[in-house]
Short mmCIF file of C-alpha atoms in Angstrom, two decimals:
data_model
loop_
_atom_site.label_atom_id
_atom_site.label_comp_id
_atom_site.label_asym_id
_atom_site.label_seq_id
_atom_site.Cartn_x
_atom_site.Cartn_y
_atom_site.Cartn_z
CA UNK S 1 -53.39 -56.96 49.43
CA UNK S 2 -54.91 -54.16 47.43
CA UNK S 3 -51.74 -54.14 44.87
CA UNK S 4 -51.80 -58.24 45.16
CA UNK S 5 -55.37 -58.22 43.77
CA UNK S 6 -55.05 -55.40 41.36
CA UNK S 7 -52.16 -57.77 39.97
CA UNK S 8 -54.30 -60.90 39.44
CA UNK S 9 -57.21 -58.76 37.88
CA UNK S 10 -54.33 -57.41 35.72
CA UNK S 11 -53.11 -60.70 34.70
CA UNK S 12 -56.59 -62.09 33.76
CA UNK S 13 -57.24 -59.05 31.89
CA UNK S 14 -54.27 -59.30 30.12
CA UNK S 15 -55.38 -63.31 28.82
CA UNK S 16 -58.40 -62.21 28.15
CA UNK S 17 -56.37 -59.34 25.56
CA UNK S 18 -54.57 -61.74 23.88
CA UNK S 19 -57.57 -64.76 23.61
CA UNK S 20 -60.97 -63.09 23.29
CA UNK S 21 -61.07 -60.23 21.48
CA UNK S 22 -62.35 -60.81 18.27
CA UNK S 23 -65.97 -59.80 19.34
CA UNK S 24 -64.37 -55.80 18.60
CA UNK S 25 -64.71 -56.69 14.83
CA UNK S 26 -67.96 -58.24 15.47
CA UNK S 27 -69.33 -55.43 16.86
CA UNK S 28 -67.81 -53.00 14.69
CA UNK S 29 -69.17 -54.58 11.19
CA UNK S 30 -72.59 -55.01 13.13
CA UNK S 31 -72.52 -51.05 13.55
CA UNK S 32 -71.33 -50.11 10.15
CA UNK S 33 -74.20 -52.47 8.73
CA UNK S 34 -76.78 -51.33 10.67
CA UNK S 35 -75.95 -47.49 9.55
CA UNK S 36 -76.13 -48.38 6.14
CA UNK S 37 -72.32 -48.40 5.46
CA UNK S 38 -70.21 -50.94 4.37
CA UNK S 39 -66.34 -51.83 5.87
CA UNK S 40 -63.19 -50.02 4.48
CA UNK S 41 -61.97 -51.66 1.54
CA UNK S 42 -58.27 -52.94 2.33
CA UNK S 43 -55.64 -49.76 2.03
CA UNK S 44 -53.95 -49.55 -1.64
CA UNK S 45 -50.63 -50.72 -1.50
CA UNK S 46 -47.89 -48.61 -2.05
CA UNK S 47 -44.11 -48.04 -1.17
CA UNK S 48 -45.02 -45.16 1.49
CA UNK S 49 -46.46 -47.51 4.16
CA UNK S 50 -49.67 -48.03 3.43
CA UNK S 51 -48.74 -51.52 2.65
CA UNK S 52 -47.63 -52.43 6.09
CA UNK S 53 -50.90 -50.71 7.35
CA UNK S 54 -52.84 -53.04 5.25
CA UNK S 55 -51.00 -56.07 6.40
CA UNK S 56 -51.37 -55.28 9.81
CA UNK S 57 -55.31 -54.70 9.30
CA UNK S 58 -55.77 -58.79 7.57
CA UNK S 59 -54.22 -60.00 11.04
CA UNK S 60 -56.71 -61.81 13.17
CA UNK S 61 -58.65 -59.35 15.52
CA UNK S 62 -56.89 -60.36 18.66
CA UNK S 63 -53.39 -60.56 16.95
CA UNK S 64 -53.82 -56.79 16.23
CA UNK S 65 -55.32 -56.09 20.03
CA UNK S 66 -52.10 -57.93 21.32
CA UNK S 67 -49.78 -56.15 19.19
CA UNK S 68 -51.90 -52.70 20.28
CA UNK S 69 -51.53 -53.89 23.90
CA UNK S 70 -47.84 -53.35 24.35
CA UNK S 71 -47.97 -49.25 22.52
CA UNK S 72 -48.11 -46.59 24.91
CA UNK S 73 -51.95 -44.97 25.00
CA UNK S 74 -50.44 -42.34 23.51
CA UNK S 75 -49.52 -44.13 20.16
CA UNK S 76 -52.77 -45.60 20.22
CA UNK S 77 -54.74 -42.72 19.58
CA UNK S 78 -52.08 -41.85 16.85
CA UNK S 79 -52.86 -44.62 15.36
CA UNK S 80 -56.52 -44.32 15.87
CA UNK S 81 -56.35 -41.08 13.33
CA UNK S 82 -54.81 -43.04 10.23
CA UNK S 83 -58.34 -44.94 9.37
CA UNK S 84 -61.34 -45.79 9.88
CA UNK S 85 -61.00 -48.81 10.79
CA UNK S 86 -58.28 -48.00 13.14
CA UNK S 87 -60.22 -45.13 14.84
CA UNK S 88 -62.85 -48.12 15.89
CA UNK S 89 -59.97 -50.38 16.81
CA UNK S 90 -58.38 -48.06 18.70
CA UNK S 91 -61.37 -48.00 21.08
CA UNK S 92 -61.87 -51.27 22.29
CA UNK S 93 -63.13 -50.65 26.16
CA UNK S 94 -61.33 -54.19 27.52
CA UNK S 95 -58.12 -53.26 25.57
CA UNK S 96 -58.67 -49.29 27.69
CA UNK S 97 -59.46 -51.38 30.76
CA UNK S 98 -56.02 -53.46 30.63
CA UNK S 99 -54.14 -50.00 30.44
CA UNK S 100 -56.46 -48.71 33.06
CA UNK S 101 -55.30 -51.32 35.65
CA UNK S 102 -51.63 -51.90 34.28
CA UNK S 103 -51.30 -48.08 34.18
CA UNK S 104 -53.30 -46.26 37.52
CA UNK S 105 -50.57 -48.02 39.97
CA UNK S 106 -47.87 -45.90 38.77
CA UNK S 107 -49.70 -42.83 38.39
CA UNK S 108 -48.25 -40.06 41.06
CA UNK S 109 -51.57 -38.07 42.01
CA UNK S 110 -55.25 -38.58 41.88
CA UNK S 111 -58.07 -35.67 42.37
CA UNK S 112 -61.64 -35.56 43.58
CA UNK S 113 -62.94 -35.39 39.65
CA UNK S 114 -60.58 -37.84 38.05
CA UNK S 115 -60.54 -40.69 40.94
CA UNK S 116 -61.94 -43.76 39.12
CA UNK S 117 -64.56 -45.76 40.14
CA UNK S 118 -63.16 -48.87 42.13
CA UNK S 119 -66.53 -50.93 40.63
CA UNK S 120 -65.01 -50.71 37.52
CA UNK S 121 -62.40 -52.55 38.35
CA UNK S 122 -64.24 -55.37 40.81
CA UNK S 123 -67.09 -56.12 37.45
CA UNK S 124 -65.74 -58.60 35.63
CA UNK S 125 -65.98 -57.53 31.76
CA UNK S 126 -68.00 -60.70 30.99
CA UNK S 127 -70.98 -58.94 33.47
CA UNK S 128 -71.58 -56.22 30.81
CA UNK S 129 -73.25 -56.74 27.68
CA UNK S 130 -72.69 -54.98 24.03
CA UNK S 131 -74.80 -52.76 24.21
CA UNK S 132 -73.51 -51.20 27.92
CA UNK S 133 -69.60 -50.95 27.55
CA UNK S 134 -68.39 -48.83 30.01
CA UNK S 135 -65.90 -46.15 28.18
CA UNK S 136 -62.60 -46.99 29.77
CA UNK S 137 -60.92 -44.80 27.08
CA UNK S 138 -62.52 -41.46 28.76
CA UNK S 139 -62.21 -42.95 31.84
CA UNK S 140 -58.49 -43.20 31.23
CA UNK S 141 -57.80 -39.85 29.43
CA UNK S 142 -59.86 -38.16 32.39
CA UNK S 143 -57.75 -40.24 35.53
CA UNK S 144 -54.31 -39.69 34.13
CA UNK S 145 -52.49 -37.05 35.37
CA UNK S 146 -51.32 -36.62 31.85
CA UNK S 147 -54.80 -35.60 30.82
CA UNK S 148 -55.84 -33.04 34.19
CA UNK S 149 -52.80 -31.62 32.56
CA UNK S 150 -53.54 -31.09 29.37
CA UNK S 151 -57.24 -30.11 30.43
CA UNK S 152 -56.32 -27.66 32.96
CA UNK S 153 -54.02 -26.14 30.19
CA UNK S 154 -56.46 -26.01 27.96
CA UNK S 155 -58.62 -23.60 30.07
CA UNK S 156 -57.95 -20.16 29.36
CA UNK S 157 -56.61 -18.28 32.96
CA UNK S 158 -56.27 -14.46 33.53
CA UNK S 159 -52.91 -14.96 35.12
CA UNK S 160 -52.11 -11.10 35.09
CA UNK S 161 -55.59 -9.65 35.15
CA UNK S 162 -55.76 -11.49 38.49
CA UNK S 163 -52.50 -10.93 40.03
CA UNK S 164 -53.22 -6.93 39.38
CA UNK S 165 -56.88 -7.18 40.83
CA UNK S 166 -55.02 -8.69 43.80
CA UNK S 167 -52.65 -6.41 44.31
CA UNK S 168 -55.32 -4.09 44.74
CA UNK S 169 -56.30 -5.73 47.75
CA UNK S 170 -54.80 -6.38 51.05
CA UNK S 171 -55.29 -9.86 51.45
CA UNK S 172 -53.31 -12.20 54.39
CA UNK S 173 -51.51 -15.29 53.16
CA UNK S 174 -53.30 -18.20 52.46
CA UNK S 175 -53.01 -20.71 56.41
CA UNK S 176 -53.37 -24.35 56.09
CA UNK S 177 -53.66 -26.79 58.76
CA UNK S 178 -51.30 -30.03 58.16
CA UNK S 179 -51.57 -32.92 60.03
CA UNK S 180 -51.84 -37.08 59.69
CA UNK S 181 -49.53 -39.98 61.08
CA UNK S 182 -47.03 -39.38 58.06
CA UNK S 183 -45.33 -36.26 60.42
CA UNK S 184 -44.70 -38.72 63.51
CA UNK S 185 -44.20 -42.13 61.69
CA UNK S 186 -41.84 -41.61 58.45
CA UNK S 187 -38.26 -42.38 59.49
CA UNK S 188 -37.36 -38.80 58.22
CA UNK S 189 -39.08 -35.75 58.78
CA UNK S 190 -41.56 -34.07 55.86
CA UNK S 191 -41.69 -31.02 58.62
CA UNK S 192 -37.98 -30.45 59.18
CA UNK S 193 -37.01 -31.35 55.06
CA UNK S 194 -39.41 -28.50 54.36
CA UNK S 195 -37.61 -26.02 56.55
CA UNK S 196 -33.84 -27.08 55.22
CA UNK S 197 -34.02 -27.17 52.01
CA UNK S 198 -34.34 -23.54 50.58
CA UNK S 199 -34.02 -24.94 47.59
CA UNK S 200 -37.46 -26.26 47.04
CA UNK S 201 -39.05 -24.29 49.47
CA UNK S 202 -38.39 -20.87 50.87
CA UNK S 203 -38.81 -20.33 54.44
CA UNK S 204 -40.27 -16.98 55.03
CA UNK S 205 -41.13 -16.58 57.88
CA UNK S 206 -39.40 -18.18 61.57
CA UNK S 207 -41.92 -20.40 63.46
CA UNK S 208 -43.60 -19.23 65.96
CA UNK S 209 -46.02 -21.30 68.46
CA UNK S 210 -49.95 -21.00 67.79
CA UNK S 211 -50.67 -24.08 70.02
CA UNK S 212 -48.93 -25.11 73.46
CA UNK S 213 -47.46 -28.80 72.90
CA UNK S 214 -48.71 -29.61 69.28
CA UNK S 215 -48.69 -27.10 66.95
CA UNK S 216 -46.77 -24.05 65.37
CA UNK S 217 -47.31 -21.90 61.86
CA UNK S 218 -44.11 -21.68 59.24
CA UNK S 219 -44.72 -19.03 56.61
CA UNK S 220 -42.88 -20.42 53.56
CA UNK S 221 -42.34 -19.29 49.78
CA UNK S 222 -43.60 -20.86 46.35
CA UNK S 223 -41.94 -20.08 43.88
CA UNK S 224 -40.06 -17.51 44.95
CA UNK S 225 -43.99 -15.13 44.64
CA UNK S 226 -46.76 -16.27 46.97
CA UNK S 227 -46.17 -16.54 50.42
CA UNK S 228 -48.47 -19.07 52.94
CA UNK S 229 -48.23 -20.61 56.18
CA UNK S 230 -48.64 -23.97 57.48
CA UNK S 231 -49.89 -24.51 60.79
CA UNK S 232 -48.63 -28.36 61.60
CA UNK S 233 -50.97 -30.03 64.06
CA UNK S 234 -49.23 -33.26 65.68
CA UNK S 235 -50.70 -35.34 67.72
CA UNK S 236 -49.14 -35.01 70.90
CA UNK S 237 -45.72 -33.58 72.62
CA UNK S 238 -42.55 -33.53 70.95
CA UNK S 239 -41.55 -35.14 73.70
CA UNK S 240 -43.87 -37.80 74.25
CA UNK S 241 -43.79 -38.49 70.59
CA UNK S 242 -40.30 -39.70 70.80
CA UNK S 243 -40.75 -41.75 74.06
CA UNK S 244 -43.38 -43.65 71.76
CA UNK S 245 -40.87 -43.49 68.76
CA UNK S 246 -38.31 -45.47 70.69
CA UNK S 247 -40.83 -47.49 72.57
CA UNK S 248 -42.18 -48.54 69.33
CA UNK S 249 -45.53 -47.76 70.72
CA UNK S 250 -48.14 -45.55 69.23
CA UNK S 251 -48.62 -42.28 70.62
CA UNK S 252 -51.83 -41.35 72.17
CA UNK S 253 -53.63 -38.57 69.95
CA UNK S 254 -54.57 -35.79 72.10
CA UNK S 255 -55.94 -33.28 68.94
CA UNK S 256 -59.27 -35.68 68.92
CA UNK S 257 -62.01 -37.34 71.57
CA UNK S 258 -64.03 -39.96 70.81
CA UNK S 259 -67.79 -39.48 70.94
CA UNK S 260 -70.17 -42.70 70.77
CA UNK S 261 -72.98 -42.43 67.30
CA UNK S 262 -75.46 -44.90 66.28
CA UNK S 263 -75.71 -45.60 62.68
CA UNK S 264 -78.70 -47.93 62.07
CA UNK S 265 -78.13 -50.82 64.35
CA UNK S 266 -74.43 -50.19 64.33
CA UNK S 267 -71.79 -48.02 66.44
CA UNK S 268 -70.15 -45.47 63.66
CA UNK S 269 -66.91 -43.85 64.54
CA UNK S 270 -66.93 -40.10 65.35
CA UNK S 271 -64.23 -37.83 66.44
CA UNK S 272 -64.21 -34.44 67.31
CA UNK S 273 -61.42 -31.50 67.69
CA UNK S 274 -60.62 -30.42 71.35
CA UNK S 275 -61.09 -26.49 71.49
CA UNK S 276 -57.83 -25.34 70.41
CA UNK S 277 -57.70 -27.60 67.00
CA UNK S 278 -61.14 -26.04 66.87
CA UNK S 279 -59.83 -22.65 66.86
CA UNK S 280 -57.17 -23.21 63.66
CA UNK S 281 -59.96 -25.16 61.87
CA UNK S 282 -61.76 -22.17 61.89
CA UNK S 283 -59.59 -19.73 60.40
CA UNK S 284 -57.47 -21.91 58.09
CA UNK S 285 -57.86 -21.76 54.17
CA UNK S 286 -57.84 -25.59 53.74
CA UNK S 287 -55.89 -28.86 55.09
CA UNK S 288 -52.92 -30.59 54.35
CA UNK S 289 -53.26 -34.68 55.39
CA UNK S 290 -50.04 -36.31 55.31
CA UNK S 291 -50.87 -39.64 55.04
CA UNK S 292 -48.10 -43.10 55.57
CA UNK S 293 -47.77 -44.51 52.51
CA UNK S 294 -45.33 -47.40 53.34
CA UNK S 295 -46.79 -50.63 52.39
CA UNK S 296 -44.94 -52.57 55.03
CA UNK S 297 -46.50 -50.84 57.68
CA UNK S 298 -50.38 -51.41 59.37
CA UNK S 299 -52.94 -48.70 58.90
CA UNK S 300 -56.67 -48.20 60.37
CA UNK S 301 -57.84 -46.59 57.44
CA UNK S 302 -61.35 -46.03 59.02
CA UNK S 303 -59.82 -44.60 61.71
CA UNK S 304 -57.78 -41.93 59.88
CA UNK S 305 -60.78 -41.12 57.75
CA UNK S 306 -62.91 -40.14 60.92
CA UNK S 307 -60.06 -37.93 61.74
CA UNK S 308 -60.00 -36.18 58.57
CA UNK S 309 -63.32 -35.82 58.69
CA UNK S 310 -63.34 -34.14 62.20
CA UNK S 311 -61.27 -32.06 61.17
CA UNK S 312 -62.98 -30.95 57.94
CA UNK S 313 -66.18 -30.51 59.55
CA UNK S 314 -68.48 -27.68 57.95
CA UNK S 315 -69.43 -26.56 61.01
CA UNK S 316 -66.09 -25.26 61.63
CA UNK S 317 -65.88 -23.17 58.51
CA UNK S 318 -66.51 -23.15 54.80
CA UNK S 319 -67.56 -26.75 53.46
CA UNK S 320 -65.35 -26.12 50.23
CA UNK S 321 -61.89 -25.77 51.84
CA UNK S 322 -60.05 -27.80 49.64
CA UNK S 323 -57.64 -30.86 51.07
CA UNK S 324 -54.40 -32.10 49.84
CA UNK S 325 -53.58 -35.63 50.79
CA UNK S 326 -49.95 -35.96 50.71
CA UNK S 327 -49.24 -40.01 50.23
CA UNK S 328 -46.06 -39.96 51.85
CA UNK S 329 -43.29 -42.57 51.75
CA UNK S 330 -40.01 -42.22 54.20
CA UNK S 331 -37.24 -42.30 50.90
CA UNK S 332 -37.39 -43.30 47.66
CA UNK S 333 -36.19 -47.30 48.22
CA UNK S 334 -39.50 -48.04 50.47
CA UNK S 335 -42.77 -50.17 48.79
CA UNK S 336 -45.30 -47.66 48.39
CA UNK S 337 -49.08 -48.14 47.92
CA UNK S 338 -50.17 -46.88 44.61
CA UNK S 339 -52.17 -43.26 44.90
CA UNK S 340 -54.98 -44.44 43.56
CA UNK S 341 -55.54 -47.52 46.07
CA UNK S 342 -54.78 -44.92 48.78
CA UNK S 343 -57.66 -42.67 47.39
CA UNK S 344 -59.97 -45.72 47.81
CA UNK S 345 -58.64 -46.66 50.94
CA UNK S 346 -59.72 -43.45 52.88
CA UNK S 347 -62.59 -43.44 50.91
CA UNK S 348 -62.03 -39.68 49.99
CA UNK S 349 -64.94 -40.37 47.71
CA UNK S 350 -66.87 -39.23 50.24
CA UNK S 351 -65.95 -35.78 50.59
CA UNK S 352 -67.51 -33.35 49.42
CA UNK S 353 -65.20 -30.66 48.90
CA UNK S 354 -61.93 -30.24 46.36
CA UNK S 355 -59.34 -32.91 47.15
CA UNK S 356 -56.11 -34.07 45.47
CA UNK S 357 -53.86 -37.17 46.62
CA UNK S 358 -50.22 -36.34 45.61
CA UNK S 359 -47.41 -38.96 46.47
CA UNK S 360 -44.50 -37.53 48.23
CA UNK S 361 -40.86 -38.58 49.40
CA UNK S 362 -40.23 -37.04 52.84
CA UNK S 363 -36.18 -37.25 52.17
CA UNK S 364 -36.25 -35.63 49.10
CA UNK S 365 -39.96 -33.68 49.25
CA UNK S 366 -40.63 -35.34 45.76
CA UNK S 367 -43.59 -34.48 44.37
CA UNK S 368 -44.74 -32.02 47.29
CA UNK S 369 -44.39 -28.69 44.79
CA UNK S 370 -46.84 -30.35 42.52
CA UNK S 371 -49.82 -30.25 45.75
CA UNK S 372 -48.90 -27.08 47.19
CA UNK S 373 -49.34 -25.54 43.75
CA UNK S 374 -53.18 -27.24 43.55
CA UNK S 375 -53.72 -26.26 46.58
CA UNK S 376 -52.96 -22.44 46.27
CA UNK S 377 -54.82 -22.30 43.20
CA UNK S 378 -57.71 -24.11 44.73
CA UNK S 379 -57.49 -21.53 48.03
CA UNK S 380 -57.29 -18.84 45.42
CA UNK S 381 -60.32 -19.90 43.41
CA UNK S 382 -62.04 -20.24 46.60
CA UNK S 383 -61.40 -16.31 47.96
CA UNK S 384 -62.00 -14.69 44.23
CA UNK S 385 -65.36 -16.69 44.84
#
């Protein structure tokens, strides 16, 4: 429904491009005016270009928008550095907010700093006046995952200085506790890909059992350097999971109890771990939520977020443990919800500590490299701390 709506919005958005967009030239002749300036003269003609630059500039104001609606952002703020005129062009916040909603379904991850704000995409553009146009551009450049990228790369890290200081220092590998539907309800198992395929991720260590019925740690590999282990937390039995597998029932979850809380006039949700959850949430490093992804299938969102929640509770251990939220689909041929939709949908704008949503492929552990990585450097930042 989510996807369904984000469509329409799209679609509007997109008419709205290509019909009403000539108030950008408005608005950027009022500006030069009022700072004293005057607008670029039309570029010189010449036989190196510049005369199909100044061509394109004399087209009506939302013939250029339209034709600047089909380049990639990218070529957009190349073109945005040839003039001027072109650098306001470039800029236009409903042309930014038709590549934010055409673009953010595709987009594989989402973090707790770069999530954007679903009211920006419920406010109709016509609800905010000239002088209050909410930068879309930065907005864009800051959710992509090209741009965390490019900004975390652009930070300078002491790579070796910290891997010697380390090795000075006898420290355990990192423990994190996974756990979330997307372990018992995927047709294929994230669990048991991770442990066959050496390829992506070394086993190092052989399980062994930390909690009777539901839970045992795996010490694996990244990158062939840092070692961690995964405690995975399931809900119940192995054995009365797949009575409820082939039953088509839903298991009864036996790592949370219920207890009643008045919110206002209203009965609010609570869980809470039984003792030996309690235990792991205590020593772990930070969580691993793997969360079903499949579009086709029904999810209490509200539900899963009071879980998480339990789970994450400060008074179990440090409040800035960070989580990775693995938006797992069963194989790569299964509807997916977008990343960002699933970020709003378990309202991890709540939280308070680090978080990153990364979609992942159980059959082929697509896109599960890319989280582990945040979250050892996350678990890291957190220890040197």
């Amino acid at each position: 429904a989510m996807a369904a709506a984000a469509e329409e919005r799209g679609a509007g958005l997109e008419a709205a491009v290509r019909g009403g967009l000539r108030v950008l030239r408005e608005r950027w002749m009022r500006g030069t005016r009022e700072c004293g300036g005057t607008a670029p003269a039309p570029l010189p003609a010449s036989p190196h270009g510049a005369e199909a630059m100044n061509a394109l500039q004399t087209l009506p104001i939302d013939v250029q928008l339209n034709i600047m609606s089909f380049l990639s952002p990218q070529d957009l703020c190349r073109l945005g550095s040839t003039s001027c005129y072109w650098r306001a062009a470039v800029q236009d916040p409903l042309l930014w907010r038709y590549f934010l909603l055409r673009d953010l379904p595709s987009w594989t991850s989402v973090d707790w700093k770069s999530l954007p704000d679903e009211e920006i995409f419920n406010k109709a553009f016509s609800e905010v006046g000239d002088n209050a146009l909410y930068d879309y551009m930065a907005v864009y450049k800051r959710s992509c995952p090209q741009g965390r990228r490019s900004l975390k790369s652009s930070h300078p890290r002491y790579g070796a200085v910290t891997s010697f200081l380390q090795s000075l220092v006898t420290q355990a590998e990192p423990r994190f506790a996974m756990f979330g539907p997307g372990l018992e309800e995927l047709d294929n198992s994230l669990v048991q890909k991770m442990m066959t395929c050496p390829e992506i991720l070394l086993v190092a260590g052989l399980p062994h059992r930390q909690i009777h019925g539901i839970g045992s740690g795996i010490s694996f590999q990244f990158n062939n350097n840092q070692k961690f282990n995964i405690v995975t937390l399931y809900s119940t039995t192995s054995v009365e999971r797949r009575r409820a597998r082939e039953e088509q029932a839903v298991a009864v979850n036996k790592m949370f109890y219920q207890e009643s809380s008045t919110v206002g006039n209203q009965q609010a949700m609570h869980y809470s771990v039984i003792a030996q959850v309690r235990k792991v949430c205590e020593v772990v490093d930070g969580f691993i939520y793997v969360a079903n992804a499949e579009a086709h299938r029904e999810h209490d969102r509200q539900e899963e977020l009071a879980r998480i929640l339990a789970m994450i509770d400060p008074a179990l251990g440090p409040p800035n443990r960070p989580l990775l939220v693995l938006s797992c689909v069963s194989h790569l041929g299964v509807e997916r919800i977008p990343c960002v939709y699933m970020a709003h949908q378990l309202q991890l704008n709540l939280l308070h500590q680090p978080w990153m949503m990364q979609d992942t492929v159980a059959a082929t552990l697509d896109g599960l490299l890319n989280g582990i990585e945040w979250l050892l450097e996350e678990a890291n930042c957190k220890s040197a701390q």
